[in-house]
Short mmCIF file of C-alpha atoms in Angstrom, two decimals:
data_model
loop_
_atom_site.label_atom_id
_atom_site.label_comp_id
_atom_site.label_asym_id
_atom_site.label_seq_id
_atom_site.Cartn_x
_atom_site.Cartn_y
_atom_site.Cartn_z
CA UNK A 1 0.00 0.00 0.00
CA UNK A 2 1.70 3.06 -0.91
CA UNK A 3 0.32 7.34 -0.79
CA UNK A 4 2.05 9.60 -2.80
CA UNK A 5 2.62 13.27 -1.63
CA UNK A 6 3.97 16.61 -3.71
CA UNK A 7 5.61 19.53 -2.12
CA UNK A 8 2.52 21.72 -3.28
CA UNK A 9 0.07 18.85 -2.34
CA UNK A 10 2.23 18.99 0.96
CA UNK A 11 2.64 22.89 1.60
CA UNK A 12 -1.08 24.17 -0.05
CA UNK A 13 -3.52 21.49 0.09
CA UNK A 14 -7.02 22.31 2.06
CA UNK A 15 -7.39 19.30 4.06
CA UNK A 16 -4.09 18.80 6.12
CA UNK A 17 -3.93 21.29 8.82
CA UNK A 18 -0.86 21.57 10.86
CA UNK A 19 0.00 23.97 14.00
CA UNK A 20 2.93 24.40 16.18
CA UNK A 21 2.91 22.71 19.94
CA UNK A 22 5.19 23.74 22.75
CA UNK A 23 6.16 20.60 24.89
CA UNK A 24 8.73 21.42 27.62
CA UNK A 25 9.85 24.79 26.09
CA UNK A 26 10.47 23.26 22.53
CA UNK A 27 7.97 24.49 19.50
CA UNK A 28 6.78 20.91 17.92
CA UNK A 29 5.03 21.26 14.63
CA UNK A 30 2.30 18.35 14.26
CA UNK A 31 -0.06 17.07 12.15
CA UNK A 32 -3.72 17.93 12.70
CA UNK A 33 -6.57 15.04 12.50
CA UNK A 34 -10.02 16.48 13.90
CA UNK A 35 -11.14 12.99 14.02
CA UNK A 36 -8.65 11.66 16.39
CA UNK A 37 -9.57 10.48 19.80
CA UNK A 38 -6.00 10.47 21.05
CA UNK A 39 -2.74 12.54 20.10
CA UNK A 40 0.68 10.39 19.68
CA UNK A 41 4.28 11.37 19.61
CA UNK A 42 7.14 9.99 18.07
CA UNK A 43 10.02 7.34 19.80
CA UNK A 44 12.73 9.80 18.91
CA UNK A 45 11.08 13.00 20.58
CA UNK A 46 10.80 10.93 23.76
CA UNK A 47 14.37 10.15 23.90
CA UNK A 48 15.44 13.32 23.04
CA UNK A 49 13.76 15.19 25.42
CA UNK A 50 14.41 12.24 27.98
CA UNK A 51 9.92 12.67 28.70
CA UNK A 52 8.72 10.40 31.86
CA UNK A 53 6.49 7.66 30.71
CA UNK A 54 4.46 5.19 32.74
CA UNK A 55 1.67 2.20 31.75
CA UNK A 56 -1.53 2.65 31.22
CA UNK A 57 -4.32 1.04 32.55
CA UNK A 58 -6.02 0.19 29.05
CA UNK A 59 -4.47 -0.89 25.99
CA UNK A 60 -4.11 1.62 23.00
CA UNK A 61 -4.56 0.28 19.14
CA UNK A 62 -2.77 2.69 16.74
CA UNK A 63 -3.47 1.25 12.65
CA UNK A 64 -1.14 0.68 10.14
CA UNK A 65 -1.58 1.18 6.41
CA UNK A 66 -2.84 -2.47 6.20
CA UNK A 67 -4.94 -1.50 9.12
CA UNK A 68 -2.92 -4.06 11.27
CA UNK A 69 -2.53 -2.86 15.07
CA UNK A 70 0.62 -1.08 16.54
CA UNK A 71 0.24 -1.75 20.51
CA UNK A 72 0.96 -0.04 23.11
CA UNK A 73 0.35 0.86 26.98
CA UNK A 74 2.51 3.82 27.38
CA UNK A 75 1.39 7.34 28.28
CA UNK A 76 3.36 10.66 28.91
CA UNK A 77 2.90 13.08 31.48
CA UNK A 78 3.27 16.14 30.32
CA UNK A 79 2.67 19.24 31.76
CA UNK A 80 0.70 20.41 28.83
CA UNK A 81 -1.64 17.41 28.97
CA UNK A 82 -0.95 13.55 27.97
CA UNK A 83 0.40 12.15 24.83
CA UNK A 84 0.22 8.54 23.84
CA UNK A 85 3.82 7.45 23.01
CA UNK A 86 3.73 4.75 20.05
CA UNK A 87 6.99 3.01 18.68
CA UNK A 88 7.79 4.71 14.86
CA UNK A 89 11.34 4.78 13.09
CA UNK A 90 13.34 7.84 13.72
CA UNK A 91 12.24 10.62 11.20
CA UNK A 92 14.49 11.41 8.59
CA UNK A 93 15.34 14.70 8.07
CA UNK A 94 16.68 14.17 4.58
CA UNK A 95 13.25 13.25 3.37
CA UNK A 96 11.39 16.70 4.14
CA UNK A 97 14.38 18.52 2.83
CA UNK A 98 13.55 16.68 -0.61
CA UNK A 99 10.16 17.25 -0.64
CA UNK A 100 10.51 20.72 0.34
CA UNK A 101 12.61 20.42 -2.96
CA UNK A 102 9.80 19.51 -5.17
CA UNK A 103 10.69 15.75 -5.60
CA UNK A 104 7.65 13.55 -4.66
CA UNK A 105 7.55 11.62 -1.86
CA UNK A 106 6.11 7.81 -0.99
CA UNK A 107 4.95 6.35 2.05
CA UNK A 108 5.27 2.84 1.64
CA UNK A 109 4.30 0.10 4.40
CA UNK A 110 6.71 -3.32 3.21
CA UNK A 111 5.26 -6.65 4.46
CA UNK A 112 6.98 -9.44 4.57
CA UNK A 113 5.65 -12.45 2.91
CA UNK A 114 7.79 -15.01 4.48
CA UNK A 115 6.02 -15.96 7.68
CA UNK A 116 7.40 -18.90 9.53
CA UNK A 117 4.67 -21.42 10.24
CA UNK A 118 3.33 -21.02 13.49
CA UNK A 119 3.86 -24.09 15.90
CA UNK A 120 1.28 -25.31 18.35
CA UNK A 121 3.58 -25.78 20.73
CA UNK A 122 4.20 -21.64 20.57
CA UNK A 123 0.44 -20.82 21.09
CA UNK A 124 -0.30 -20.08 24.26
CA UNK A 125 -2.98 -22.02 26.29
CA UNK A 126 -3.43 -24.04 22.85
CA UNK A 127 0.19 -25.85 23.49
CA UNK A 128 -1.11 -27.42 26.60
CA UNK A 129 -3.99 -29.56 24.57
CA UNK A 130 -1.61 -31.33 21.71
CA UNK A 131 -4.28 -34.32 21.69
CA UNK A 132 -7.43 -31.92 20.77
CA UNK A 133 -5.17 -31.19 17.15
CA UNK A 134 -4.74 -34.62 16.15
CA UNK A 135 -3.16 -34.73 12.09
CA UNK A 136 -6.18 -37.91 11.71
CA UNK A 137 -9.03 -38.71 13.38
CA UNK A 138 -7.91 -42.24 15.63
CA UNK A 139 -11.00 -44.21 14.79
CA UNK A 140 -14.66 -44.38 15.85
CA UNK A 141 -16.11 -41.64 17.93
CA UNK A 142 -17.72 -41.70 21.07
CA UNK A 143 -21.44 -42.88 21.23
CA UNK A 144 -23.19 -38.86 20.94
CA UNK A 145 -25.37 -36.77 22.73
CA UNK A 146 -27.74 -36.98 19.24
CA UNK A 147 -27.67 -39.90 16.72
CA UNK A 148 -27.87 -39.47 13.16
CA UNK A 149 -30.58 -41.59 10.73
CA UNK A 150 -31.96 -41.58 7.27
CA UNK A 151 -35.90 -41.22 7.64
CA UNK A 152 -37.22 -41.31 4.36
CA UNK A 153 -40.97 -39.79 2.80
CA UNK A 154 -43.45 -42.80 3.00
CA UNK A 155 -43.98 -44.66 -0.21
CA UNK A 156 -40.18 -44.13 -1.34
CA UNK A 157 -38.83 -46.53 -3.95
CA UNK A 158 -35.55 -48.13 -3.86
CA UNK A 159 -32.73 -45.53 -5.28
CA UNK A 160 -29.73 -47.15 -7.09
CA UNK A 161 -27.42 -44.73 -9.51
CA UNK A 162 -25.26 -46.49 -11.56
CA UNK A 163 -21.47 -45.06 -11.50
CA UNK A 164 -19.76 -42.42 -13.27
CA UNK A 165 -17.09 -43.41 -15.02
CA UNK A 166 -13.62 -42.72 -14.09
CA UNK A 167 -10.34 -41.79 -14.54
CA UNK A 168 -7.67 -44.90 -13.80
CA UNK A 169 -6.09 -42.15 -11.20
CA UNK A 170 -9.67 -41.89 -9.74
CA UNK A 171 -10.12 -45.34 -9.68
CA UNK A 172 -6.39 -45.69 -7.83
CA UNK A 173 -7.97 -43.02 -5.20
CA UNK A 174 -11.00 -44.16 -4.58
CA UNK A 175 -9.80 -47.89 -3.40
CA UNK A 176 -7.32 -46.17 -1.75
CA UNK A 177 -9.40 -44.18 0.08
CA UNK A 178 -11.99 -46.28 0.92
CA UNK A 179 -9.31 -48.95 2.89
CA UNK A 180 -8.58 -46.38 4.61
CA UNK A 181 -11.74 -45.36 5.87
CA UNK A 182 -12.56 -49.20 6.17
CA UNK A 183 -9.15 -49.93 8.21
CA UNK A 184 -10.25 -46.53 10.35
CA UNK A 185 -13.62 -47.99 11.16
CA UNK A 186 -15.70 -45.37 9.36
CA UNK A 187 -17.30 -47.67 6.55
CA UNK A 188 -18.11 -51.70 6.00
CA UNK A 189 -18.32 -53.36 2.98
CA UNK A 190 -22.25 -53.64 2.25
CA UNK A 191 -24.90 -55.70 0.45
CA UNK A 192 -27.70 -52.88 0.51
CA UNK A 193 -29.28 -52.72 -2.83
CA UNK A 194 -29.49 -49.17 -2.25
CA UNK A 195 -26.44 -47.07 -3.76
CA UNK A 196 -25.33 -43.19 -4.60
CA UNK A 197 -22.55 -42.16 -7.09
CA UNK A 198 -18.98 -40.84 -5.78
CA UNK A 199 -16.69 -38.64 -7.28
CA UNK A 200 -14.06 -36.49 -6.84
CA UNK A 201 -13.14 -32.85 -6.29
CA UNK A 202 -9.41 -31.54 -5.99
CA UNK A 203 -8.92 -29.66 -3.12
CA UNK A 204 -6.81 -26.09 -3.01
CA UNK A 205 -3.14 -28.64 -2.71
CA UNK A 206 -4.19 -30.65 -5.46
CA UNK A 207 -5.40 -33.91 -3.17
CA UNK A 208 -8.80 -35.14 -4.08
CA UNK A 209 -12.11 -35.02 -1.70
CA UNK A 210 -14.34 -37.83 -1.96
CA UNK A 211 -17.69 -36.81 -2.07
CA UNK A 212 -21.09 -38.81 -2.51
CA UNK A 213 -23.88 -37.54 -4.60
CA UNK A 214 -26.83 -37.59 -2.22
CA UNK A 215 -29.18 -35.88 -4.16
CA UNK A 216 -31.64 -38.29 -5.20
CA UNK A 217 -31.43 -39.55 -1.80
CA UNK A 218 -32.19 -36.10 -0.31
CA UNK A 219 -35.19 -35.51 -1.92
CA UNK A 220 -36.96 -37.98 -0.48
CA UNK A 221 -35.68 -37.56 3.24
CA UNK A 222 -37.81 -36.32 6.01
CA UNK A 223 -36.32 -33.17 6.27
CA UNK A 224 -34.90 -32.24 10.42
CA UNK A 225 -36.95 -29.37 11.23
CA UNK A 226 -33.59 -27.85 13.55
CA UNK A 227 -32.68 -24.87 12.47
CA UNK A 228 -29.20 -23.24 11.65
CA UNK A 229 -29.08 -19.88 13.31
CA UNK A 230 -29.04 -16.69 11.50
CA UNK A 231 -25.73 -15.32 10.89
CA UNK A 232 -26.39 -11.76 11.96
CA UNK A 233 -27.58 -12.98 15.20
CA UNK A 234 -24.67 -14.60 16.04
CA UNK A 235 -22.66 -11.25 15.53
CA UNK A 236 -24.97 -9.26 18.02
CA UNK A 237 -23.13 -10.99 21.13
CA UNK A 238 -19.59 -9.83 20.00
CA UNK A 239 -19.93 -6.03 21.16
CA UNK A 240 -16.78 -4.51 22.28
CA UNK A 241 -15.19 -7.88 21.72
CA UNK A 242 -10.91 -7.21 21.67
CA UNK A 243 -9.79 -10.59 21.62
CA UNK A 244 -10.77 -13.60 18.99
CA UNK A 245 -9.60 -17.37 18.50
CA UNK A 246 -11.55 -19.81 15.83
CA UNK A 247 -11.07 -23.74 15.83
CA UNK A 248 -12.36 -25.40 12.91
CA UNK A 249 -13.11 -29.03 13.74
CA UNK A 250 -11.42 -31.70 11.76
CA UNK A 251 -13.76 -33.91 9.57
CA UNK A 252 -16.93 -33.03 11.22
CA UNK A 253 -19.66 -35.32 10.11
CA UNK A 254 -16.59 -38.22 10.64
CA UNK A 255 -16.99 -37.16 14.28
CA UNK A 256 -21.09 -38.49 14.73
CA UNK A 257 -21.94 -42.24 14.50
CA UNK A 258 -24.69 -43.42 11.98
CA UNK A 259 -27.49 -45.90 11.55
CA UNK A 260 -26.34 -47.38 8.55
CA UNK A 261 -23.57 -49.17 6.29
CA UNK A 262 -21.20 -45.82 6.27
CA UNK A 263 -21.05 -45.72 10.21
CA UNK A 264 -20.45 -42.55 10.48
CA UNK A 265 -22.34 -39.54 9.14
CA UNK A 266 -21.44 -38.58 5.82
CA UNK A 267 -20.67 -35.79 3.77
CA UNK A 268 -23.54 -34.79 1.22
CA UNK A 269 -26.59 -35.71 3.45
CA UNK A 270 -29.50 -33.02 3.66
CA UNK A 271 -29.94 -33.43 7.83
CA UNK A 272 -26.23 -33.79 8.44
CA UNK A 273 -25.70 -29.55 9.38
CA UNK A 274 -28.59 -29.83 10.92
CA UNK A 275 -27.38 -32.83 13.32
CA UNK A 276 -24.22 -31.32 13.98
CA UNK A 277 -25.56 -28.52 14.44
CA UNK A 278 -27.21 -29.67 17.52
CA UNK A 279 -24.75 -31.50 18.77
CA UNK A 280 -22.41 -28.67 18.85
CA UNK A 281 -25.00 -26.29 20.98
CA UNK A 282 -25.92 -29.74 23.11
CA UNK A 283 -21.79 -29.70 23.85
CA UNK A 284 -21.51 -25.58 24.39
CA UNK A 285 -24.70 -24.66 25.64
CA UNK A 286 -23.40 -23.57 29.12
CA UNK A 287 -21.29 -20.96 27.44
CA UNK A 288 -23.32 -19.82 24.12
CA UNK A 289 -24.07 -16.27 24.25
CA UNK A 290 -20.77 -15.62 27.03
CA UNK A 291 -17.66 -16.48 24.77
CA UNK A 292 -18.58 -18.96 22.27
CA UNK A 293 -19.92 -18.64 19.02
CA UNK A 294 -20.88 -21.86 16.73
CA UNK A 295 -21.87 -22.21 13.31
CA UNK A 296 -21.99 -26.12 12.68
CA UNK A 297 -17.71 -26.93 12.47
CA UNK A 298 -16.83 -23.14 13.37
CA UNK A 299 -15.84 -22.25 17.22
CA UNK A 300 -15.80 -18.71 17.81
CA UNK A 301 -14.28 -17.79 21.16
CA UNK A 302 -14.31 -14.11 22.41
CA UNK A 303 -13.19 -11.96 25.10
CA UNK A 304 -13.17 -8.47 26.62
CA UNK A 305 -9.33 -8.74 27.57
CA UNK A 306 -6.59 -11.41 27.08
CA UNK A 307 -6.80 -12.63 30.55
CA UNK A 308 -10.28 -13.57 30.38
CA UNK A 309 -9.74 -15.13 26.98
CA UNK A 310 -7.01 -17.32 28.50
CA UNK A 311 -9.63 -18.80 30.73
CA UNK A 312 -11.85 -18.71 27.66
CA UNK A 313 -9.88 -20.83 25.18
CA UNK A 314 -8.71 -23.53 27.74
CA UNK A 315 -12.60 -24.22 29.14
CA UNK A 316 -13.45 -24.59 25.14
CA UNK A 317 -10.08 -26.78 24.53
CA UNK A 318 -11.36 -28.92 27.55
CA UNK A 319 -14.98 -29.60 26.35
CA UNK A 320 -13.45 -30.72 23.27
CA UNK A 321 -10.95 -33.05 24.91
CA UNK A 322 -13.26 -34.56 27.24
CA UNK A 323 -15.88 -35.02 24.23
CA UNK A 324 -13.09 -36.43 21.99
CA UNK A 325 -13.83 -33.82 19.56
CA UNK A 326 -10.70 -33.00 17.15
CA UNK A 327 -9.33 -30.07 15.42
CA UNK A 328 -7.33 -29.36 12.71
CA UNK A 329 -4.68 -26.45 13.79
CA UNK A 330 -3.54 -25.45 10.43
CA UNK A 331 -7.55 -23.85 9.50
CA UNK A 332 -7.52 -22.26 13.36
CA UNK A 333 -6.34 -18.95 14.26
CA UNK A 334 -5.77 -17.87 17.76
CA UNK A 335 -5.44 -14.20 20.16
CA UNK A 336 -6.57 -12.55 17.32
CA UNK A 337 -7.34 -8.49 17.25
CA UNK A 338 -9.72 -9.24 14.62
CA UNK A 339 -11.45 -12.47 13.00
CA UNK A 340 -12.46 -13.86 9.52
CA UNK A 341 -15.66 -15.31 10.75
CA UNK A 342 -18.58 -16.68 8.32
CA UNK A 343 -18.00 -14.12 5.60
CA UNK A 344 -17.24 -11.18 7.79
CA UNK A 345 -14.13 -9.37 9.42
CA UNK A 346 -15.10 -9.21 13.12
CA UNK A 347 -13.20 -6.79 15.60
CA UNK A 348 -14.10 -4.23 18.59
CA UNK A 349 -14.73 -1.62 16.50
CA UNK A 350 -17.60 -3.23 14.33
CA UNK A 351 -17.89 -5.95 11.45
CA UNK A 352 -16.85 -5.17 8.15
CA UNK A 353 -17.08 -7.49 4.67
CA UNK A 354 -14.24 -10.02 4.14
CA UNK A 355 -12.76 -8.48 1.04
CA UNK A 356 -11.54 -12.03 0.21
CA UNK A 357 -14.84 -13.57 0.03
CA UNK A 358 -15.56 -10.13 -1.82
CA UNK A 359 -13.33 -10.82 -4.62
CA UNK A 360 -15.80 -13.64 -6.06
CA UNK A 361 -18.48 -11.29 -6.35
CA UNK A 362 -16.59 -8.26 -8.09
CA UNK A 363 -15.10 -10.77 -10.64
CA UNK A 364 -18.74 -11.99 -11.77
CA UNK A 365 -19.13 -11.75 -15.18
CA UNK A 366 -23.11 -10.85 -16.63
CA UNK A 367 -25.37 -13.36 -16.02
CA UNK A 368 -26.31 -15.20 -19.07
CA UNK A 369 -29.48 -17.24 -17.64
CA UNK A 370 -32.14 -17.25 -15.06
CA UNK A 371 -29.80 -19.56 -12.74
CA UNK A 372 -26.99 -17.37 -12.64
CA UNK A 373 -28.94 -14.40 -11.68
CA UNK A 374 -30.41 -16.35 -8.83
CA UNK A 375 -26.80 -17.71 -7.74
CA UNK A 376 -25.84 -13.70 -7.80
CA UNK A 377 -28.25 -12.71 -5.91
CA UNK A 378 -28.16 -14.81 -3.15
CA UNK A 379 -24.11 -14.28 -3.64
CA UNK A 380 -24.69 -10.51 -2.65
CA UNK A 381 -28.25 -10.61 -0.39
CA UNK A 382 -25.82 -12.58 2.16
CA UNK A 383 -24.28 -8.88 3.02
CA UNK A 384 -27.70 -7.01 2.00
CA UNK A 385 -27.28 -5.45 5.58
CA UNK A 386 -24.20 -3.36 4.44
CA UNK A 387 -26.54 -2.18 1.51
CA UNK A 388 -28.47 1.66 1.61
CA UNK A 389 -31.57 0.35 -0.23
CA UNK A 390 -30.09 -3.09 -1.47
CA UNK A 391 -33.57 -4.32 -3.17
CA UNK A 392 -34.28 -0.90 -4.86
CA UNK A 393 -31.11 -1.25 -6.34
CA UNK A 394 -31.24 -5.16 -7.01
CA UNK A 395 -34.94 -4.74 -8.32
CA UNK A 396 -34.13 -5.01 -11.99
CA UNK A 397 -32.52 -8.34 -11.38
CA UNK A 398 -35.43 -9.59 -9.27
CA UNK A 399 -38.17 -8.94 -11.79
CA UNK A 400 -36.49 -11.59 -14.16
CA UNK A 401 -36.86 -14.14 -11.39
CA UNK A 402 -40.93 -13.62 -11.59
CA UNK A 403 -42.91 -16.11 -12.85
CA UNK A 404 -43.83 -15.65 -16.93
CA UNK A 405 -41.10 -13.05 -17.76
CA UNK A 406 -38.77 -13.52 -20.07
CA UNK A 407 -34.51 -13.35 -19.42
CA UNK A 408 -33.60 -10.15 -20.63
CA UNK A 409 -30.44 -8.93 -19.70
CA UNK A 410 -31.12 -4.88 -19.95
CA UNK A 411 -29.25 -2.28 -20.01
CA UNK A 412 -30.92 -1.46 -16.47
CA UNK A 413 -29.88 -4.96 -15.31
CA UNK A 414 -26.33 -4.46 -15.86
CA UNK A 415 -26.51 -0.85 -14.26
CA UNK A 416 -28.02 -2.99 -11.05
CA UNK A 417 -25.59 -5.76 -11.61
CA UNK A 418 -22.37 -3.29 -11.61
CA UNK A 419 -23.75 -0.78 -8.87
CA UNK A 420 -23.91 -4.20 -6.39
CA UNK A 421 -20.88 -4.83 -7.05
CA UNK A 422 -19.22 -1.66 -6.97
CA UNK A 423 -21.29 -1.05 -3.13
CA UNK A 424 -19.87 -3.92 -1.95
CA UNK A 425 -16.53 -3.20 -2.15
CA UNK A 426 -17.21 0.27 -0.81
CA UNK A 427 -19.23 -1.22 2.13
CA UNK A 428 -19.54 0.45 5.16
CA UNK A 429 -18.28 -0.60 8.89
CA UNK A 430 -21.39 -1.66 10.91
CA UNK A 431 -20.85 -1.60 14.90
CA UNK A 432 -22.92 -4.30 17.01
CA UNK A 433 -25.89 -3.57 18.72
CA UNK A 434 -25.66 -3.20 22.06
CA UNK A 435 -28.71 -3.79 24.45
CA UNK A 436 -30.08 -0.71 26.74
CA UNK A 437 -28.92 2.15 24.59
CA UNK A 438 -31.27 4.37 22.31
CA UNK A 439 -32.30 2.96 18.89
CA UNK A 440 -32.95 5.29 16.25
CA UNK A 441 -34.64 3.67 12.58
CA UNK A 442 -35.13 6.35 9.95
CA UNK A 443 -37.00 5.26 7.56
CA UNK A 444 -38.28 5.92 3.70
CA UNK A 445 -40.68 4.75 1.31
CA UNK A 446 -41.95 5.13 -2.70
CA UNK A 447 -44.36 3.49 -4.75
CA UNK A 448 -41.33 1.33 -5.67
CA UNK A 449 -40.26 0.47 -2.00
CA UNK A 450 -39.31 0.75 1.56
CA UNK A 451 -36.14 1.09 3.20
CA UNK A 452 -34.45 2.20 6.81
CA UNK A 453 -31.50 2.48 8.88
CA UNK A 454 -31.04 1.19 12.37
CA UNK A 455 -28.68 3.49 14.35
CA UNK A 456 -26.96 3.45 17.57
CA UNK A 457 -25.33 6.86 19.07
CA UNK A 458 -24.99 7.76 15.20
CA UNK A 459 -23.66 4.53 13.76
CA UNK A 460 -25.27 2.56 11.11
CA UNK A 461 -26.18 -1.02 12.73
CA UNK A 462 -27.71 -2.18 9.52
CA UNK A 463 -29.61 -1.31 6.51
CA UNK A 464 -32.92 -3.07 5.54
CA UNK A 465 -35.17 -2.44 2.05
CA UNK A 466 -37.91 -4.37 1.16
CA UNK A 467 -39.96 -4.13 -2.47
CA UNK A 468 -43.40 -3.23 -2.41
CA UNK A 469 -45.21 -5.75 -4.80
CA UNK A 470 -47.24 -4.24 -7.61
CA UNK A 471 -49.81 -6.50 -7.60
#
């Protein structure tokens, strides 16, 4: 990430404001920000004027370029007032002598790439429960809490697909994968006449997944009537939240015994997220809604401070030892600032899109069918909440997905399509609610529409927009 500045940008331009500061008889010129909260001085000022520091009682997070955190609990005491001191390189003098020059000038933040992999034995709290992150699962779980079986719709004919054909490396895979699932206890051979097709998707390192094709299968289950929670509930705990670790259980339906020749629940099955599901908020249902978070495999554990998060992390790492529950440490992340969580960036100050999961959306190219306008539009209604008047917007789209009209990609339908995408990536932070503080909804409506904002001491919450129907 790199700014460029100009001497004239520097010397003339209307929106940086600088004044002159006198701390201990010395004139300091500074930067101005009228939005800042706090005012910092340099490392090199500190030591040059040999100014008495001493710790803080609350921790201070100072951004980077990146937006990464710079922390510190140091505060001067000066006899103008206090200054937060943050660590920074030494200024160079050299460089405002050019600039003053007319050369232009770049501030440039450098990452390196070349992290060494982190080692469970160097996470703290986390190296003191090696068995929890086992590479494989050992074998046969423990009898659960909830059991998993196939009910299927009365009346239900036998359901046999005949193979796909494969590749001899397929074919090479597949026995060898299905030894070792038999030698692991996870699958028998079986005699059942009834049967559904596998095949194979390569995973991000080029190993292939096995995976079953359960749809004919799934149609005619009883469907579980549990349901998964909504994902913007599950933010509205996090409020104020500073410190984050996620565990992402290892082969999840593997982890749940079955009723039937596969022994263990398997991938691909319409009830399956809905079974483990439960089983998960049977297993953390003392501390839902105090510092865990669970979306079927996903473990969210929060804090207010890191003390309280050590305490935190080792009563979650001890339910899943004592429930034989296994995670795979290479897809966790622990004493996190902020957290990829289901699609969003987490972190005290609000939630925020994941610009990774982003990226997919921007790069859609024009829909050329019915189906891929559907697939969009669920692709970009999952963060309709960071959206001023989402449906408005998306209405052009939406109309083609009425019964009896014809796909025609207009020139309004691309001018939806683009301003989605280009919203998205522009999307506002949204802070948390927090219970027992005014609300404030302003709201709107058209012939076309309705729409509103839900606000908290003058911060967007979330945005909701709803089409009026014509008819």
């Amino acid at each position: 990430m790199t700014y460029a500045i100009r001497a004239r940008e520097d010397a003339f331009a209307p929106d940086i404001i600088t004044g002159t500061f006198s701390i201990l008889d010395t004139d300091i010129t500074a930067l101005i920000d009228p939005g800042s909260i706090h005012s910092y001085i340099c490392t090199n000022l500190v030591s040059v004027k040999n100014l008495s520091v001493e710790s803080t009682k609350f921790m201070v997070k100072v951004s980077n370029p990146l937006g990464q955190f710079v922390m510190k609990y140091i505060v001067l005491k000066c006899k103008n007032g206090e200054l937060l001191h943050v660590e920074s390189d030494k200024l160079d003098g050299l460089s405002n002598k050019y600039v003053r020059k007319g050369y232009d000038a770049y501030l440039a933040y450098v990452l390196d790439t070349k992290v060494s992999e982190l080692k469970i034995k160097s996470v703290l709290v986390v190296c003191e429960f090696l068995d929890v992150f086992t590479e494989e699962l050992p074998g046969l779980p423990l009898v659960r809490e909830v059991n998993f079986s196939i009910d299927l719709v009365l009346g239900t004919t036998l359901i046999s697909i005949a193979p796909y054909r494969m590749a001899p490396t397929e074919l090479k895979e597949l026995k060898a994968q299905l030894q070792e699932l038999t030698n692991r206890g996870f699958a028998q051979a079986s005699l059942s006449p009834w049967g559904a097709l596998v095949l194979f998707v390569m995973k991000k390192d080029g190993s292939l997944r096995l995976c079953i094709d359960y749809r004919q299968l799934n149609k005619v289950t009883i469907k579980n009537k549990y349901l998964l929670p909504r994902i913007g509930d599950l933010f509205d705990q996090l409020k104020g939240v500073t410190v984050f670790s996620k565990i992402d259980l290892r082969s999840r339906y593997y982890q749940l015994y079955g009723h039937y020749e596969f022994l263990v629940m398997s991938f691909g099955l319409t009830n399956a997220p809905a079974i483990f599901m439960d089983l998960m908020n049977r297993i953390f249902k003392p501390y839902l809604d105090r510092f865990v978070v669970v979306f079927i495999n996903d473990i969210l554990v929060y804090s207010q401070d890191e003390n309280e998060h050590a305490d935190h992390l080792k009563i979650v790492l001890q339910t899943l030892r004592e429930k034989q529950l296994s995670a795979k440490f290479s897809k966790c992340e622990f004493w996190l600032w902020e957290v990829g969580f289901l699609g969003h960036i987490v972190y005290a100050e609000g939630i925020r899109v994941d610009p990774n999961k982003i990226s997919a959306i921007v790069n859609w190219k024009s829909p050329k069918n019915i189906s891929e306008v559907r697939i969009f539009l669920g692709l970009v209604g999952y963060y309709r909440r960071f959206v001023k008047g989402f449906l408005m917007i998306a209405s052009p789209m939406t109309r083609l997905l009425q019964k009896d009209v014809k796909f025609e990609w207009s020139d309004k339908c691309y001018q939806s399509f683009d301003r989605l995408k280009a919203l998205l990536t522009e999307a506002p932070v949204l802070v948390q609610f927090e219970p027992g503080k005014e609300i404030v909804i302003y709201s709107d409506a058209s012939l076309n529409g309705l729409g509103c904002v839900l606000m908290q001491e003058s911060k967007v919450i979330a945005y909701a927009s709803r089409q009026i129907n014509s008819t």
